[in-house]
Tab-separated table of C-alpha atoms and ligand atoms in Angstrom:
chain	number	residue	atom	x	y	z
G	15	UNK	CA	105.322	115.617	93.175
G	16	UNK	CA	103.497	116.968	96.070
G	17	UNK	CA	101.200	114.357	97.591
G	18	UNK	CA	98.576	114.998	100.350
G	19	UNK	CA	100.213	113.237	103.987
G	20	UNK	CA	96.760	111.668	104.515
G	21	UNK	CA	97.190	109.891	100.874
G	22	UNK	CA	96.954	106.617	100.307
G	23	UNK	CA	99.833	104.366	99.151
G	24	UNK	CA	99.903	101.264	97.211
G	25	UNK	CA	103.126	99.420	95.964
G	26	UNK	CA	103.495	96.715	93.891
G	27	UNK	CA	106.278	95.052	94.068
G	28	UNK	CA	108.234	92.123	91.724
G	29	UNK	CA	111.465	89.686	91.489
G	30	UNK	CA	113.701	92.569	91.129
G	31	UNK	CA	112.805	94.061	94.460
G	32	UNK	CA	114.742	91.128	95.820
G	33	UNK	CA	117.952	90.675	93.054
G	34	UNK	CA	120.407	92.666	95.108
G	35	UNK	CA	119.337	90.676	98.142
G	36	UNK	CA	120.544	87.741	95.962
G	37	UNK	CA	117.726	86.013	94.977
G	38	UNK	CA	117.127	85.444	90.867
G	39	UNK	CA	114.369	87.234	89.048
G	40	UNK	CA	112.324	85.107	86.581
G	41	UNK	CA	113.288	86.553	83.079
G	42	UNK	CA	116.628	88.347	83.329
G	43	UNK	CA	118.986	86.344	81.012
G	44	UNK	CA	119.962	84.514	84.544
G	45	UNK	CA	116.628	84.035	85.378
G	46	UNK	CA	114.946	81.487	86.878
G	47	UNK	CA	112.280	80.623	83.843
G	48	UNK	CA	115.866	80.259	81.722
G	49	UNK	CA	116.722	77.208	84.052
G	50	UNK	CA	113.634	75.689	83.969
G	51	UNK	CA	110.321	75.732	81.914
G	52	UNK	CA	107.169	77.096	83.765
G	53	UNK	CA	105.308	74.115	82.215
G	54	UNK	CA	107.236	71.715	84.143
G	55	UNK	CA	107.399	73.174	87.888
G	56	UNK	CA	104.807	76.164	87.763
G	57	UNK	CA	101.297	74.691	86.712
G	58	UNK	CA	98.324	72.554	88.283
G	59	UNK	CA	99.318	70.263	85.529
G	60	UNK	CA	102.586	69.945	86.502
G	61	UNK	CA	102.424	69.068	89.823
G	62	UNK	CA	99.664	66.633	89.113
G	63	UNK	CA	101.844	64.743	86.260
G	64	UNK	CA	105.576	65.211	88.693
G	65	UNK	CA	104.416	66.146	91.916
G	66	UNK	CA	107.867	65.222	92.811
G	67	UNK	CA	110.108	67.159	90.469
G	68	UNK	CA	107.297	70.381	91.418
G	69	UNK	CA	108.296	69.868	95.048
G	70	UNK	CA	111.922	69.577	94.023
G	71	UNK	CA	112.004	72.388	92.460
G	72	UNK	CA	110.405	74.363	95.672
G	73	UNK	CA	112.445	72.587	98.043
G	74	UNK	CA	115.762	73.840	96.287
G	75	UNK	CA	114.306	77.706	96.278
G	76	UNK	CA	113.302	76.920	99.986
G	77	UNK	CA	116.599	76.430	100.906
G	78	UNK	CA	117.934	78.849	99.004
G	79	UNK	CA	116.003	81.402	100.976
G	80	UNK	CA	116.870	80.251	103.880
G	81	UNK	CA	120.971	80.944	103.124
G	82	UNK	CA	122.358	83.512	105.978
G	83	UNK	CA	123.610	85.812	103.335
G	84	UNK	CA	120.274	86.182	101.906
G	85	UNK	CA	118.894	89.136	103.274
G	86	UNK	CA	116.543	92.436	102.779
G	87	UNK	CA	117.941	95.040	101.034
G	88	UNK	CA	117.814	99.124	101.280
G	89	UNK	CA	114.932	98.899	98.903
G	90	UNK	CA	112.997	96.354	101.109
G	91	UNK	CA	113.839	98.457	104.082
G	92	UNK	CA	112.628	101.831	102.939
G	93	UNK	CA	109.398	100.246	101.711
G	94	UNK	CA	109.075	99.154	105.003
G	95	UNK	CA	110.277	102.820	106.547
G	96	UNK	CA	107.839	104.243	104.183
G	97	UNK	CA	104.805	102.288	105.721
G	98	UNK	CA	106.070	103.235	108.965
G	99	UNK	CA	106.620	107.322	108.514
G	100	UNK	CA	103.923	107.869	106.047
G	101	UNK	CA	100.945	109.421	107.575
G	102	UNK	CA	98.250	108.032	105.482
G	103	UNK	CA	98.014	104.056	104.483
G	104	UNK	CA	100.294	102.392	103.038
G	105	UNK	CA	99.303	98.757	101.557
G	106	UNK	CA	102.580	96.690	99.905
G	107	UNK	CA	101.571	94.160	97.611
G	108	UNK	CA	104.158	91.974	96.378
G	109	UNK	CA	104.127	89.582	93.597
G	110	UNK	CA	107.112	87.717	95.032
G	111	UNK	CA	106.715	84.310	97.490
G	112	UNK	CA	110.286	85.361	99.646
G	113	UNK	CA	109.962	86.757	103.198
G	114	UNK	CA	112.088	90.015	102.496
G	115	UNK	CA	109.246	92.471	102.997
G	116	UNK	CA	108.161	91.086	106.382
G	117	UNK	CA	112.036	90.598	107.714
G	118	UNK	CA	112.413	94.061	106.667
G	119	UNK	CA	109.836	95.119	108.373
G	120	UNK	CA	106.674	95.642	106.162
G	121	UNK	CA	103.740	94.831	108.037
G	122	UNK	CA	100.259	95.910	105.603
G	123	UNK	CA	101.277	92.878	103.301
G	124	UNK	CA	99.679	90.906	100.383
G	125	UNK	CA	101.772	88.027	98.980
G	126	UNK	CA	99.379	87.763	95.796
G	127	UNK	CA	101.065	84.535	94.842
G	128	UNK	CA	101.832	82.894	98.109
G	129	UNK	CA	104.222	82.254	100.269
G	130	UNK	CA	107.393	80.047	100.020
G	131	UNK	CA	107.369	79.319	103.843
G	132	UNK	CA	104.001	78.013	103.699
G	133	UNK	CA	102.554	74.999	102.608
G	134	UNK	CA	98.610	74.055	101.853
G	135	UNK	CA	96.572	70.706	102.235
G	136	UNK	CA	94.625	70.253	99.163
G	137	UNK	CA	92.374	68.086	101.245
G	138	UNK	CA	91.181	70.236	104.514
G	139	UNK	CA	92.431	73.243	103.078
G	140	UNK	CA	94.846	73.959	106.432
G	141	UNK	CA	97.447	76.652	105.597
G	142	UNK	CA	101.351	76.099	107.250
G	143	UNK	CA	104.531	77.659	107.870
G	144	UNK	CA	106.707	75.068	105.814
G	145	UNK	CA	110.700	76.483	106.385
G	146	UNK	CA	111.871	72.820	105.141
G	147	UNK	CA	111.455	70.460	102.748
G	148	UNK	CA	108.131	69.507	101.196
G	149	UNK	CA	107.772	65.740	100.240
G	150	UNK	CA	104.610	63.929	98.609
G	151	UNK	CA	104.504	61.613	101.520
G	152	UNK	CA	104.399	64.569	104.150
G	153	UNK	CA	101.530	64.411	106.118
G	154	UNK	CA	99.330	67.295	106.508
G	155	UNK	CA	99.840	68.518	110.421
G	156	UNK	CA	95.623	69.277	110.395
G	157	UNK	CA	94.029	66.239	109.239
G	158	UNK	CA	97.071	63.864	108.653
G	159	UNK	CA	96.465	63.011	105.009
G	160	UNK	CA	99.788	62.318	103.105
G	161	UNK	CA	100.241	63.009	99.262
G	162	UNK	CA	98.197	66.237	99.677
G	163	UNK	CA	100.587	68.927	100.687
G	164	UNK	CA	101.783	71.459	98.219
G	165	UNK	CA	103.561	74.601	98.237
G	166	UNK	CA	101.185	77.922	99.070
G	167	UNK	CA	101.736	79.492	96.205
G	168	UNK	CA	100.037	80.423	92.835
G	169	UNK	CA	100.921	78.544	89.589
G	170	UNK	CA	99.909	79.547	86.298
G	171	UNK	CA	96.293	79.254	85.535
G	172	UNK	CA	95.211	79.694	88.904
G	173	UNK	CA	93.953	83.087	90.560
G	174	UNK	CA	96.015	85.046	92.566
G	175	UNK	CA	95.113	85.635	96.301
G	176	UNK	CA	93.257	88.892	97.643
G	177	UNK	CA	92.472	90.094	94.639
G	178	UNK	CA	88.805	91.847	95.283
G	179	UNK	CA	90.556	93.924	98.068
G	180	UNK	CA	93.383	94.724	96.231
G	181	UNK	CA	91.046	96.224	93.460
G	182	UNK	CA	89.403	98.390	95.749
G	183	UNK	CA	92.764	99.404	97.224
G	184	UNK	CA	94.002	100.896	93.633
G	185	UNK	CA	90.765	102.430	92.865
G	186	UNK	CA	91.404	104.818	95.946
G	187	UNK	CA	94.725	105.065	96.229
G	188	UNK	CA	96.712	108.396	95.723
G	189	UNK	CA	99.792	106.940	94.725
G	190	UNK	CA	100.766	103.519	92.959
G	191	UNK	CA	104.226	102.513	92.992
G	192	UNK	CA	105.262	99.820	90.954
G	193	UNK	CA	108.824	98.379	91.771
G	194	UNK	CA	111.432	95.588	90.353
G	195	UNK	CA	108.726	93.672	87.872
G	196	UNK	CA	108.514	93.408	84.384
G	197	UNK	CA	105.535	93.950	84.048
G	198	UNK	CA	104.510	90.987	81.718
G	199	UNK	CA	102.278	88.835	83.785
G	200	UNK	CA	98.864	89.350	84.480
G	201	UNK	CA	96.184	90.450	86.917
G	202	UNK	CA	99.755	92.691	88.458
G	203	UNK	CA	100.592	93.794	85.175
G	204	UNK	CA	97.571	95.576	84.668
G	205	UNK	CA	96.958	97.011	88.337
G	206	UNK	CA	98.484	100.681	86.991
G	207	UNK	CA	95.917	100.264	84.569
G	208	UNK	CA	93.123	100.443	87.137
G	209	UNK	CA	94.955	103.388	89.035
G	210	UNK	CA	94.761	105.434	85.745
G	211	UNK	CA	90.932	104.424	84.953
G	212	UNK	CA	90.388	105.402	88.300
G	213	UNK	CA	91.325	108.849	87.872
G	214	UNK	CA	92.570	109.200	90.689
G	215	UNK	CA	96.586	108.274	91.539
G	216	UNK	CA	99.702	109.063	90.712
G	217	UNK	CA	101.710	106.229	89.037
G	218	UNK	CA	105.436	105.558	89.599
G	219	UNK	CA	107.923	102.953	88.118
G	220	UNK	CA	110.814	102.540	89.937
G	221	UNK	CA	112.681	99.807	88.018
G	222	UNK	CA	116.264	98.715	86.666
G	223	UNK	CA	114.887	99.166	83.303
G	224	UNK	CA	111.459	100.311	81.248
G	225	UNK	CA	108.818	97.871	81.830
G	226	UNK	CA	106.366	96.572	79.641
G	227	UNK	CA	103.995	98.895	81.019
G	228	UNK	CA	106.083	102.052	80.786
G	229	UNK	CA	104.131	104.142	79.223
G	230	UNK	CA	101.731	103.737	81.626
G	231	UNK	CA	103.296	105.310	84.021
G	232	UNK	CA	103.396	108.892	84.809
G	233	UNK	CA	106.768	109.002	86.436
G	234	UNK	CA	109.458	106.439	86.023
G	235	UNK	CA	112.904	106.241	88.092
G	236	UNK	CA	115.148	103.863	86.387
G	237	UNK	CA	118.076	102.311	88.292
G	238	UNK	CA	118.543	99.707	91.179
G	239	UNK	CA	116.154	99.231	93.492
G	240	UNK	CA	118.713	99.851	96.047
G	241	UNK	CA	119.472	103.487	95.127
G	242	UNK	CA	115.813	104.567	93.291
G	243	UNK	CA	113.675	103.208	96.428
G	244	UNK	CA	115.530	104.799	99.252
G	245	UNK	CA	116.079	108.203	97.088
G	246	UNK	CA	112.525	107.924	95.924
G	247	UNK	CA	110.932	107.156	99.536
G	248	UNK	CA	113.345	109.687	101.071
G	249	UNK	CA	112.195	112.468	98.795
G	250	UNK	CA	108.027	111.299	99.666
G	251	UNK	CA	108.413	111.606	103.627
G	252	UNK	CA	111.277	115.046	103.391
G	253	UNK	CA	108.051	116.688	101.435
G	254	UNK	CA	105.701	115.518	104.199
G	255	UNK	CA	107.801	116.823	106.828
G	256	UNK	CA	108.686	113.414	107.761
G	257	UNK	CA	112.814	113.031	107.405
Q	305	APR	N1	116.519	96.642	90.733
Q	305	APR	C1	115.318	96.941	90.182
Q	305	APR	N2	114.741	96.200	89.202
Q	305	APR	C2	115.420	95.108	88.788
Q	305	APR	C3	116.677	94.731	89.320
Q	305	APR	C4	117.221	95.554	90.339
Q	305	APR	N3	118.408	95.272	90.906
Q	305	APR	N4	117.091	93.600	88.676
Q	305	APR	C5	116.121	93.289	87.788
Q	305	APR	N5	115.131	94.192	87.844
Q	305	APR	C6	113.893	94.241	87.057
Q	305	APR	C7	114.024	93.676	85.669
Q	305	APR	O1	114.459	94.688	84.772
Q	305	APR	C8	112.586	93.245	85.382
Q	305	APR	O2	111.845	94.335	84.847
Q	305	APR	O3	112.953	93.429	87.723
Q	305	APR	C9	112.022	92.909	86.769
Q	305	APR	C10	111.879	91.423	87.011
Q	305	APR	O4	110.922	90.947	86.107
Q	305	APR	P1	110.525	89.400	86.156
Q	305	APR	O5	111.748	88.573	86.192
Q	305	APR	O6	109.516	89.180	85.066
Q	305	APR	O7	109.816	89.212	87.575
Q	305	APR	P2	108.349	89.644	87.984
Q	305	APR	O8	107.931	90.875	87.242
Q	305	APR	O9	108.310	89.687	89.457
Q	305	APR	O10	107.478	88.389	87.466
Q	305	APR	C11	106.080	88.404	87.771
Q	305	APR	O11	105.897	86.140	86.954
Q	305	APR	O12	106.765	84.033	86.793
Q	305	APR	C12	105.844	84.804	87.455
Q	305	APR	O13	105.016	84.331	89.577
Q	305	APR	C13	106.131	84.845	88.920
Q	305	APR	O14	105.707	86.658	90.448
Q	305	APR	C14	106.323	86.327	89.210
Q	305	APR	C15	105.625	86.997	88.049
């Protein structure tokens, strides 16, 4: 597919982006939602009723993350070549909280549901890189209030982060690639959706496996995201004269 070098880029991006870097997607058969039930660590409600077990369950996937041998993969890495070769924009928004895109060196970055590194005071608000444990008695470095702290991310039932820019980002984009998500949860699942009412883009899976969304998609590379992100990316830039 011949795309214009001034076009514009946007890719999604999901759990799977990350499972050959080592970390679990949520509903592969060894998935993370077949360990433990959203309801319990994933909601408002949740952390309200067990604000303990809730920051348990972060704290365990904050250290996990933080394991030497977790690291960015060749699909993370030719995202982040892409951004860096393409002529036109290129916007990368990911629906996963790890730090893979940014230690791979993505740069034009939405984390739609957070950030596992940061933490947020429910009272002022304040927003903090959080590489450690999480506790409900951990005082808020802005104001000082304890019991208020809670992992920047977004749990079911609340609204995902940036979303008003990343509408107006599909509407005009040239190119949507969706990578390594099922597409099954919503506002992502239905951002190829908007590409196609827009009239406008070309839309790409590049997954292990059909999506929900599939047939939503004009193009679809099935495989790793190891082998059908590099070969993919590779194959964008070599038509732009850029590899
Ligand atoms: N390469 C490419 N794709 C892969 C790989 C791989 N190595 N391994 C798994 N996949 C695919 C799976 O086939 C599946 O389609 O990645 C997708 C992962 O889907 P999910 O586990 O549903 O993860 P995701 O789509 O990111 O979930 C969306 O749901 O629970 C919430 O907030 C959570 O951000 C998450 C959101």
């Amino acid at each position: 597919m011949k795309l214009n070098p001034e076009g514009k880029i946007v890719i999604l991006t999901g759990a799977g982006v990350s499972r050959e870097s080592g970390l679990n997607t949520f509903r592969d058969a060894d998935g993370i939602w077949a360990q433990v039930r959203i309801e319990d660590v994933a909601t408002p409600e949740a952390f309200a009723r067990d604000p303990e077990g809730v920051q348990a369950f972060y704290n365990a996937r904050r250290q996990g993350l933080r394991a030497a041998e977790i690291q960015p993969n060749a699909a993370h890495l030719a995202l982040a070549e892409l951004e860096s070769d393409w002529p036109g924009e290129v916007l990368l928004v990911t629906q996963n909280i790890d730090d893979l895109h940014e230690r791979a060196g993505s740069r034009n970055l939405i984390h739609m549901h957070g950030e596992l590194f940061k933490a947020r005071c429910e009272d002022c608000g304040s927003i903090h890189e959080w590489r450690g444990d999480l506790e409900v008695t951990s005082p808020c470095p802005a104001c000082g209030d304890s019991g208020n702290l809670r992992p920047h991310v977004v749990w079911f039932g609340e609204m995902p982060f940036e979303m008003d820019r990343i509408a107006a980002e599909l509407e005009s984009c040239d190119l949507f690639l969706s990578v390594g998500t099922s597409g099954s949860v919503y506002p992502a699942a239905g951002f190829v959706q908007e590409v196609r009412m827009a009239g406008r883009g070309h839309t790409v899976e590049l997954n292990l496996e059909p999506s929900e969304g599939r047939d939503l998609f004009h193009e679809h590379h099935h495989g790793p995201a190891s082998e059908v992100v590099p070969d993919y990316v590779h194959s964008l830039l070599e038509g732009v004269g850029r590899r």
